[in-house]
PDB file of C-alpha atoms in Angstrom:
ATOM      1  CA  GLU A   1     102.293 -42.586  69.180  1.00  0.00           C
ATOM      2  CA  LEU A   2     104.915 -45.327  69.262  1.00  0.00           C
ATOM      3  CA  LYS A   3     108.181 -44.477  67.531  1.00  0.00           C
ATOM      4  CA  VAL A   4     110.918 -47.011  66.823  1.00  0.00           C
ATOM      5  CA  GLU A   5     114.498 -45.978  66.250  1.00  0.00           C
ATOM      6  CA  GLN A   6     117.229 -48.267  65.003  1.00  0.00           C
ATOM      7  CA  ASN A   7     120.897 -47.540  64.923  1.00  0.00           C
ATOM      8  CA  PRO A   8     123.078 -47.639  63.121  1.00  0.00           C
ATOM      9  CA  LEU A   9     121.214 -47.445  59.822  1.00  0.00           C
ATOM     10  CA  PHE A  10     124.273 -48.604  57.908  1.00  0.00           C
ATOM     11  CA  LEU A  11     126.935 -50.945  59.220  1.00  0.00           C
ATOM     12  CA  SER A  12     130.003 -52.145  57.390  1.00  0.00           C
ATOM     13  CA  MET A  13     131.838 -54.887  59.257  1.00  0.00           C
ATOM     14  CA  GLN A  14     134.802 -57.087  58.672  1.00  0.00           C
ATOM     15  CA  GLU A  15     134.383 -60.833  58.821  1.00  0.00           C
ATOM     16  CA  GLY A  16     135.142 -62.207  62.241  1.00  0.00           C
ATOM     17  CA  LYS A  17     134.218 -59.031  64.128  1.00  0.00           C
ATOM     18  CA  ASN A  18     131.431 -58.516  66.657  1.00  0.00           C
ATOM     19  CA  TYR A  19     128.860 -55.755  66.635  1.00  0.00           C
ATOM     20  CA  THR A  20     125.507 -54.758  68.092  1.00  0.00           C
ATOM     21  CA  ILE A  21     122.442 -53.200  66.462  1.00  0.00           C
ATOM     22  CA  TYR A  22     120.162 -51.216  68.753  1.00  0.00           C
ATOM     23  CA  CYS A  23     116.408 -50.778  68.641  1.00  0.00           C
ATOM     24  CA  ASN A  24     114.849 -48.131  70.922  1.00  0.00           C
ATOM     25  CA  TYR A  25     111.152 -47.459  71.197  1.00  0.00           C
ATOM     26  CA  SER A  26     109.206 -44.636  72.750  1.00  0.00           C
ATOM     27  CA  THR A  27     106.200 -46.124  74.597  1.00  0.00           C
ATOM     28  CA  THR A  28     105.518 -49.234  76.627  1.00  0.00           C
ATOM     29  CA  SER A  29     105.483 -52.512  74.749  1.00  0.00           C
ATOM     30  CA  ASP A  30     106.471 -56.040  75.619  1.00  0.00           C
ATOM     31  CA  ARG A  31     106.516 -57.663  72.187  1.00  0.00           C
ATOM     32  CA  LEU A  32     109.262 -57.134  69.688  1.00  0.00           C
ATOM     33  CA  TYR A  33     110.254 -58.910  66.500  1.00  0.00           C
ATOM     34  CA  TRP A  34     113.452 -58.970  64.478  1.00  0.00           C
ATOM     35  CA  TYR A  35     113.314 -59.608  60.730  1.00  0.00           C
ATOM     36  CA  ARG A  36     115.947 -60.104  58.083  1.00  0.00           C
ATOM     37  CA  GLN A  37     115.487 -58.930  54.511  1.00  0.00           C
ATOM     38  CA  ASP A  38     117.751 -59.801  51.609  1.00  0.00           C
ATOM     39  CA  PRO A  39     117.740 -57.479  48.560  1.00  0.00           C
ATOM     40  CA  GLY A  40     114.562 -57.919  46.519  1.00  0.00           C
ATOM     41  CA  LYS A  41     113.151 -60.468  48.959  1.00  0.00           C
ATOM     42  CA  SER A  42     110.497 -60.529  51.631  1.00  0.00           C
ATOM     43  CA  LEU A  43     110.904 -60.387  55.398  1.00  0.00           C
ATOM     44  CA  GLU A  44     112.210 -63.461  57.194  1.00  0.00           C
ATOM     45  CA  SER A  45     111.396 -63.805  60.881  1.00  0.00           C
ATOM     46  CA  LEU A  46     114.496 -64.099  63.055  1.00  0.00           C
ATOM     47  CA  PHE A  47     113.440 -63.647  66.655  1.00  0.00           C
ATOM     48  CA  VAL A  48     110.247 -63.222  68.666  1.00  0.00           C
ATOM     49  CA  LEU A  49     110.779 -61.491  72.035  1.00  0.00           C
ATOM     50  CA  LEU A  50     107.691 -61.575  74.234  1.00  0.00           C
ATOM     51  CA  SER A  51     108.763 -60.461  77.700  1.00  0.00           C
ATOM     52  CA  ASN A  52     111.228 -58.382  79.647  1.00  0.00           C
ATOM     53  CA  GLY A  53     114.611 -60.077  79.806  1.00  0.00           C
ATOM     54  CA  ALA A  54     113.913 -62.378  76.855  1.00  0.00           C
ATOM     55  CA  VAL A  55     117.044 -63.572  75.113  1.00  0.00           C
ATOM     56  CA  LYS A  56     117.078 -65.653  71.963  1.00  0.00           C
ATOM     57  CA  GLN A  57     120.045 -66.997  70.025  1.00  0.00           C
ATOM     58  CA  GLU A  58     120.366 -68.521  66.568  1.00  0.00           C
ATOM     59  CA  GLY A  59     123.816 -69.190  65.185  1.00  0.00           C
ATOM     60  CA  ARG A  60     125.866 -65.991  65.234  1.00  0.00           C
ATOM     61  CA  LEU A  61     122.903 -63.786  66.156  1.00  0.00           C
ATOM     62  CA  MET A  62     121.561 -63.092  69.632  1.00  0.00           C
ATOM     63  CA  ALA A  63     118.618 -60.823  70.444  1.00  0.00           C
ATOM     64  CA  SER A  64     117.506 -59.451  73.793  1.00  0.00           C
ATOM     65  CA  LEU A  65     114.711 -57.287  75.118  1.00  0.00           C
ATOM     66  CA  ASP A  66     114.698 -54.857  78.051  1.00  0.00           C
ATOM     67  CA  THR A  67     111.166 -53.494  78.315  1.00  0.00           C
ATOM     68  CA  LYS A  68     112.039 -51.119  81.141  1.00  0.00           C
ATOM     69  CA  ALA A  69     114.710 -49.438  79.071  1.00  0.00           C
ATOM     70  CA  ARG A  70     112.536 -49.848  75.937  1.00  0.00           C
ATOM     71  CA  LEU A  71     115.519 -51.320  74.193  1.00  0.00           C
ATOM     72  CA  SER A  72     116.289 -54.404  72.163  1.00  0.00           C
ATOM     73  CA  THR A  73     119.686 -55.413  70.876  1.00  0.00           C
ATOM     74  CA  LEU A  74     120.744 -57.702  68.057  1.00  0.00           C
ATOM     75  CA  HIS A  75     124.280 -58.891  68.654  1.00  0.00           C
ATOM     76  CA  ILE A  76     126.389 -60.325  65.853  1.00  0.00           C
ATOM     77  CA  THR A  77     129.261 -62.598  66.804  1.00  0.00           C
ATOM     78  CA  ALA A  78     132.144 -63.333  64.429  1.00  0.00           C
ATOM     79  CA  ALA A  79     130.358 -61.949  61.385  1.00  0.00           C
ATOM     80  CA  VAL A  80     130.402 -63.833  58.096  1.00  0.00           C
ATOM     81  CA  HIS A  81     129.493 -62.593  54.618  1.00  0.00           C
ATOM     82  CA  ASP A  82     126.210 -64.552  54.619  1.00  0.00           C
ATOM     83  CA  LEU A  83     124.883 -62.232  57.316  1.00  0.00           C
ATOM     84  CA  SER A  84     124.897 -59.293  54.895  1.00  0.00           C
ATOM     85  CA  ALA A  85     121.259 -58.110  54.724  1.00  0.00           C
ATOM     86  CA  THR A  86     118.924 -55.461  56.128  1.00  0.00           C
ATOM     87  CA  TYR A  87     117.671 -56.101  59.650  1.00  0.00           C
ATOM     88  CA  PHE A  88     114.409 -54.629  60.917  1.00  0.00           C
ATOM     89  CA  CYS A  89     113.066 -54.507  64.413  1.00  0.00           C
ATOM     90  CA  ALA A  90     109.287 -54.195  64.801  1.00  0.00           C
ATOM     91  CA  VAL A  91     107.510 -53.301  68.035  1.00  0.00           C
ATOM     92  CA  VAL A  92     103.877 -53.994  68.881  1.00  0.00           C
ATOM     93  CA  SER A  93     101.878 -50.836  69.541  1.00  0.00           C
ATOM     94  CA  TYR A  94      99.302 -50.942  72.340  1.00  0.00           C
ATOM     95  CA  TYR A  95      97.990 -47.431  71.994  1.00  0.00           C
ATOM     96  CA  GLY A  96      95.802 -45.315  69.802  1.00  0.00           C
ATOM     97  CA  GLY A  97      94.834 -46.034  66.240  1.00  0.00           C
ATOM     98  CA  SER A  98      97.819 -48.337  65.747  1.00  0.00           C
ATOM     99  CA  GLN A  99      96.840 -50.691  68.555  1.00  0.00           C
ATOM    100  CA  GLY A 100      98.018 -54.198  67.796  1.00  0.00           C
ATOM    101  CA  ASN A 101     100.027 -53.146  64.762  1.00  0.00           C
ATOM    102  CA  LEU A 102     103.736 -53.656  64.254  1.00  0.00           C
ATOM    103  CA  ILE A 103     105.710 -50.408  64.112  1.00  0.00           C
ATOM    104  CA  PHE A 104     108.920 -50.944  62.158  1.00  0.00           C
ATOM    105  CA  GLY A 105     112.281 -49.301  62.608  1.00  0.00           C
ATOM    106  CA  LYS A 106     113.970 -47.931  59.496  1.00  0.00           C
ATOM    107  CA  GLY A 107     116.204 -50.969  59.232  1.00  0.00           C
ATOM    108  CA  THR A 108     119.948 -51.514  59.523  1.00  0.00           C
ATOM    109  CA  LYS A 109     121.750 -52.371  56.322  1.00  0.00           C
ATOM    110  CA  LEU A 110     124.603 -54.672  57.231  1.00  0.00           C
ATOM    111  CA  SER A 111     127.513 -55.348  54.903  1.00  0.00           C
ATOM    112  CA  VAL A 112     130.118 -57.889  55.957  1.00  0.00           C
ATOM    113  CA  LYS A 113     133.368 -57.664  54.057  1.00  0.00           C
ATOM    114  CA  PRO A 114     136.238 -60.177  53.914  1.00  0.00           C
TER     115      PRO A 114
ATOM    116  CA  ASP B   1     103.962 -76.757  54.367  1.00  0.00           C
ATOM    117  CA  ALA B   2     101.636 -74.055  55.599  1.00  0.00           C
ATOM    118  CA  MET B   3     102.481 -70.820  53.913  1.00  0.00           C
ATOM    119  CA  VAL B   4     101.610 -67.410  52.516  1.00  0.00           C
ATOM    120  CA  ILE B   5     101.545 -67.187  48.719  1.00  0.00           C
ATOM    121  CA  GLN B   6     101.519 -64.060  46.601  1.00  0.00           C
ATOM    122  CA  ASN B   7     100.768 -63.790  42.903  1.00  0.00           C
ATOM    123  CA  PRO B   8     102.158 -62.583  40.690  1.00  0.00           C
ATOM    124  CA  ARG B   9     105.698 -62.184  41.980  1.00  0.00           C
ATOM    125  CA  TYR B  10     106.363 -59.425  39.446  1.00  0.00           C
ATOM    126  CA  GLN B  11     103.728 -57.163  37.936  1.00  0.00           C
ATOM    127  CA  VAL B  12     104.177 -54.447  35.347  1.00  0.00           C
ATOM    128  CA  THR B  13     101.279 -52.086  34.762  1.00  0.00           C
ATOM    129  CA  GLN B  14     100.765 -48.857  32.883  1.00  0.00           C
ATOM    130  CA  PHE B  15     100.154 -45.539  34.532  1.00  0.00           C
ATOM    131  CA  GLY B  16      96.450 -45.344  35.400  1.00  0.00           C
ATOM    132  CA  LYS B  17      95.642 -48.969  34.494  1.00  0.00           C
ATOM    133  CA  PRO B  18      93.965 -50.841  37.372  1.00  0.00           C
ATOM    134  CA  VAL B  19      95.882 -53.744  38.833  1.00  0.00           C
ATOM    135  CA  THR B  20      95.069 -56.473  41.351  1.00  0.00           C
ATOM    136  CA  LEU B  21      97.552 -58.323  43.520  1.00  0.00           C
ATOM    137  CA  SER B  22      96.652 -61.607  45.156  1.00  0.00           C
ATOM    138  CA  CYS B  23      97.513 -63.227  48.477  1.00  0.00           C
ATOM    139  CA  SER B  24      96.495 -66.640  49.753  1.00  0.00           C
ATOM    140  CA  GLN B  25      97.312 -68.511  52.925  1.00  0.00           C
ATOM    141  CA  THR B  26      97.133 -72.078  54.173  1.00  0.00           C
ATOM    142  CA  LEU B  27      97.773 -71.130  57.807  1.00  0.00           C
ATOM    143  CA  ASN B  28      94.057 -70.548  58.531  1.00  0.00           C
ATOM    144  CA  HIS B  29      94.985 -67.277  60.222  1.00  0.00           C
ATOM    145  CA  ASN B  30      92.315 -64.755  61.140  1.00  0.00           C
ATOM    146  CA  VAL B  31      94.236 -61.650  60.142  1.00  0.00           C
ATOM    147  CA  MET B  32      95.649 -60.666  56.761  1.00  0.00           C
ATOM    148  CA  TYR B  33      97.740 -57.554  56.185  1.00  0.00           C
ATOM    149  CA  TRP B  34      98.931 -55.577  53.185  1.00  0.00           C
ATOM    150  CA  TYR B  35     102.158 -53.601  53.398  1.00  0.00           C
ATOM    151  CA  GLN B  36     103.824 -51.339  50.864  1.00  0.00           C
ATOM    152  CA  GLN B  37     107.610 -51.199  50.901  1.00  0.00           C
ATOM    153  CA  LYS B  38     109.540 -48.754  48.784  1.00  0.00           C
ATOM    154  CA  SER B  39     113.240 -49.079  48.106  1.00  0.00           C
ATOM    155  CA  SER B  40     115.418 -48.706  51.223  1.00  0.00           C
ATOM    156  CA  GLN B  41     112.406 -48.039  53.452  1.00  0.00           C
ATOM    157  CA  ALA B  42     110.575 -49.954  56.139  1.00  0.00           C
ATOM    158  CA  PRO B  43     107.298 -51.700  55.292  1.00  0.00           C
ATOM    159  CA  LYS B  44     104.293 -49.424  55.614  1.00  0.00           C
ATOM    160  CA  LEU B  45     100.963 -50.924  56.667  1.00  0.00           C
ATOM    161  CA  LEU B  46      98.148 -50.106  54.245  1.00  0.00           C
ATOM    162  CA  PHE B  47      95.274 -52.047  55.835  1.00  0.00           C
ATOM    163  CA  HIS B  48      94.331 -55.330  57.392  1.00  0.00           C
ATOM    164  CA  TYR B  49      91.380 -57.655  57.779  1.00  0.00           C
ATOM    165  CA  TYR B  50      90.405 -59.394  60.986  1.00  0.00           C
ATOM    166  CA  ASP B  51      88.165 -62.062  59.523  1.00  0.00           C
ATOM    167  CA  LYS B  52      85.812 -59.886  57.432  1.00  0.00           C
ATOM    168  CA  ASP B  53      86.379 -56.764  59.517  1.00  0.00           C
ATOM    169  CA  PHE B  54      88.326 -54.256  57.388  1.00  0.00           C
ATOM    170  CA  ASN B  55      90.756 -51.821  59.054  1.00  0.00           C
ATOM    171  CA  ASN B  56      92.186 -49.045  56.939  1.00  0.00           C
ATOM    172  CA  GLU B  57      95.213 -47.032  58.030  1.00  0.00           C
ATOM    173  CA  ALA B  58      94.453 -43.327  58.197  1.00  0.00           C
ATOM    174  CA  ASP B  59      97.053 -42.333  55.631  1.00  0.00           C
ATOM    175  CA  THR B  60      96.340 -45.054  53.051  1.00  0.00           C
ATOM    176  CA  PRO B  61      95.330 -43.351  49.788  1.00  0.00           C
ATOM    177  CA  ASP B  62      91.820 -43.973  48.451  1.00  0.00           C
ATOM    178  CA  ASN B  63      93.474 -45.386  45.341  1.00  0.00           C
ATOM    179  CA  PHE B  64      94.167 -48.550  47.315  1.00  0.00           C
ATOM    180  CA  GLN B  65      91.344 -50.966  48.059  1.00  0.00           C
ATOM    181  CA  SER B  66      91.197 -54.483  49.411  1.00  0.00           C
ATOM    182  CA  ARG B  67      88.878 -57.465  49.316  1.00  0.00           C
ATOM    183  CA  ARG B  68      88.798 -60.630  51.389  1.00  0.00           C
ATOM    184  CA  PRO B  69      86.237 -63.003  49.927  1.00  0.00           C
ATOM    185  CA  ASN B  70      87.115 -65.835  52.307  1.00  0.00           C
ATOM    186  CA  THR B  71      89.598 -66.807  55.021  1.00  0.00           C
ATOM    187  CA  SER B  72      92.242 -67.939  52.574  1.00  0.00           C
ATOM    188  CA  PHE B  73      92.352 -65.114  50.039  1.00  0.00           C
ATOM    189  CA  CYS B  74      92.933 -61.388  50.146  1.00  0.00           C
ATOM    190  CA  PHE B  75      93.327 -59.001  47.210  1.00  0.00           C
ATOM    191  CA  LEU B  76      94.904 -55.588  46.852  1.00  0.00           C
ATOM    192  CA  ASP B  77      93.371 -53.411  44.147  1.00  0.00           C
ATOM    193  CA  ILE B  78      95.122 -50.291  42.915  1.00  0.00           C
ATOM    194  CA  ARG B  79      92.529 -48.373  40.968  1.00  0.00           C
ATOM    195  CA  SER B  80      94.740 -45.920  39.095  1.00  0.00           C
ATOM    196  CA  PRO B  81      98.414 -46.638  39.678  1.00  0.00           C
ATOM    197  CA  GLY B  82     100.793 -43.743  39.616  1.00  0.00           C
ATOM    198  CA  LEU B  83     104.561 -43.805  39.276  1.00  0.00           C
ATOM    199  CA  GLY B  84     104.795 -43.306  43.038  1.00  0.00           C
ATOM    200  CA  ASP B  85     103.001 -46.606  43.628  1.00  0.00           C
ATOM    201  CA  ALA B  86     105.897 -48.644  42.275  1.00  0.00           C
ATOM    202  CA  ALA B  87     107.023 -50.712  45.234  1.00  0.00           C
ATOM    203  CA  MET B  88     107.173 -54.174  46.778  1.00  0.00           C
ATOM    204  CA  TYR B  89     103.792 -55.199  48.173  1.00  0.00           C
ATOM    205  CA  LEU B  90     103.937 -57.625  51.052  1.00  0.00           C
ATOM    206  CA  CYS B  91     101.088 -59.709  52.363  1.00  0.00           C
ATOM    207  CA  ALA B  92     101.283 -61.054  55.903  1.00  0.00           C
ATOM    208  CA  THR B  93      99.039 -63.137  58.146  1.00  0.00           C
ATOM    209  CA  SER B  94      98.719 -63.641  61.869  1.00  0.00           C
ATOM    210  CA  ARG B  95      96.589 -65.703  64.195  1.00  0.00           C
ATOM    211  CA  GLY B  96      95.256 -62.617  65.966  1.00  0.00           C
ATOM    212  CA  SER B  97      95.472 -58.837  65.795  1.00  0.00           C
ATOM    213  CA  GLN B  98      97.047 -57.902  69.121  1.00  0.00           C
ATOM    214  CA  GLY B  99     100.702 -58.228  68.347  1.00  0.00           C
ATOM    215  CA  TYR B 100     100.755 -61.851  67.242  1.00  0.00           C
ATOM    216  CA  GLU B 101     103.665 -62.897  65.057  1.00  0.00           C
ATOM    217  CA  GLN B 102     103.174 -62.008  61.415  1.00  0.00           C
ATOM    218  CA  TYR B 103     104.168 -64.373  58.624  1.00  0.00           C
ATOM    219  CA  PHE B 104     105.114 -62.691  55.391  1.00  0.00           C
ATOM    220  CA  GLY B 105     104.610 -63.845  51.829  1.00  0.00           C
ATOM    221  CA  PRO B 106     107.356 -63.507  49.197  1.00  0.00           C
ATOM    222  CA  GLY B 107     106.014 -60.176  47.937  1.00  0.00           C
ATOM    223  CA  THR B 108     104.913 -58.757  44.586  1.00  0.00           C
ATOM    224  CA  ARG B 109     107.217 -56.268  42.903  1.00  0.00           C
ATOM    225  CA  LEU B 110     105.050 -53.701  41.099  1.00  0.00           C
ATOM    226  CA  THR B 111     106.474 -51.598  38.285  1.00  0.00           C
ATOM    227  CA  VAL B 112     104.459 -48.712  36.810  1.00  0.00           C
ATOM    228  CA  THR B 113     105.419 -47.542  33.328  1.00  0.00           C
TER     229      THR B 113
END
């Protein structure tokens, strides 16, 4: 059974600082998604990572995927308050009854303070 | 713009009173999903349809049912809502079922009184 672990679960940052959110998963997969969720809102797609070594960047966020290490990172550069949200990684399961489904991490609640 | 639409956005129902949530899509995607998300938790997949083929998750309570009368629409029926069913319900669609990107609707916030 695929398990997805995100850390940290809570992150309080100062504006202008850099930080990385980690997403580890337990079984082989080569597709991973990052979503952003604002309070009371739905999930907004941030990045689609479809192969080993994939790197995507959008503004102050950069995501990467290492399928051999079963690890994805979401790097935040020079954080601003508007980035405050909960970030979820979701990994595609290729095994068992969950085949084809997205398995979500627990989410990282990011708070960026002045 | 092609999109996923959910109605209503907010639903209040009484304990035990059946309720139906609606999802429609203009993306012409084959797969439609229903997720339940409780406060401060990750979305939990309830079931999905690949075309008319229904796939129920093993731990989805019998209280939850779904219908997909055509490609565009999918409904979530909660037969006898309990207080524990209060949550955000998210509908998503994807072109295929093997890990294709999922596009989420805005969600329906369900309150049970």
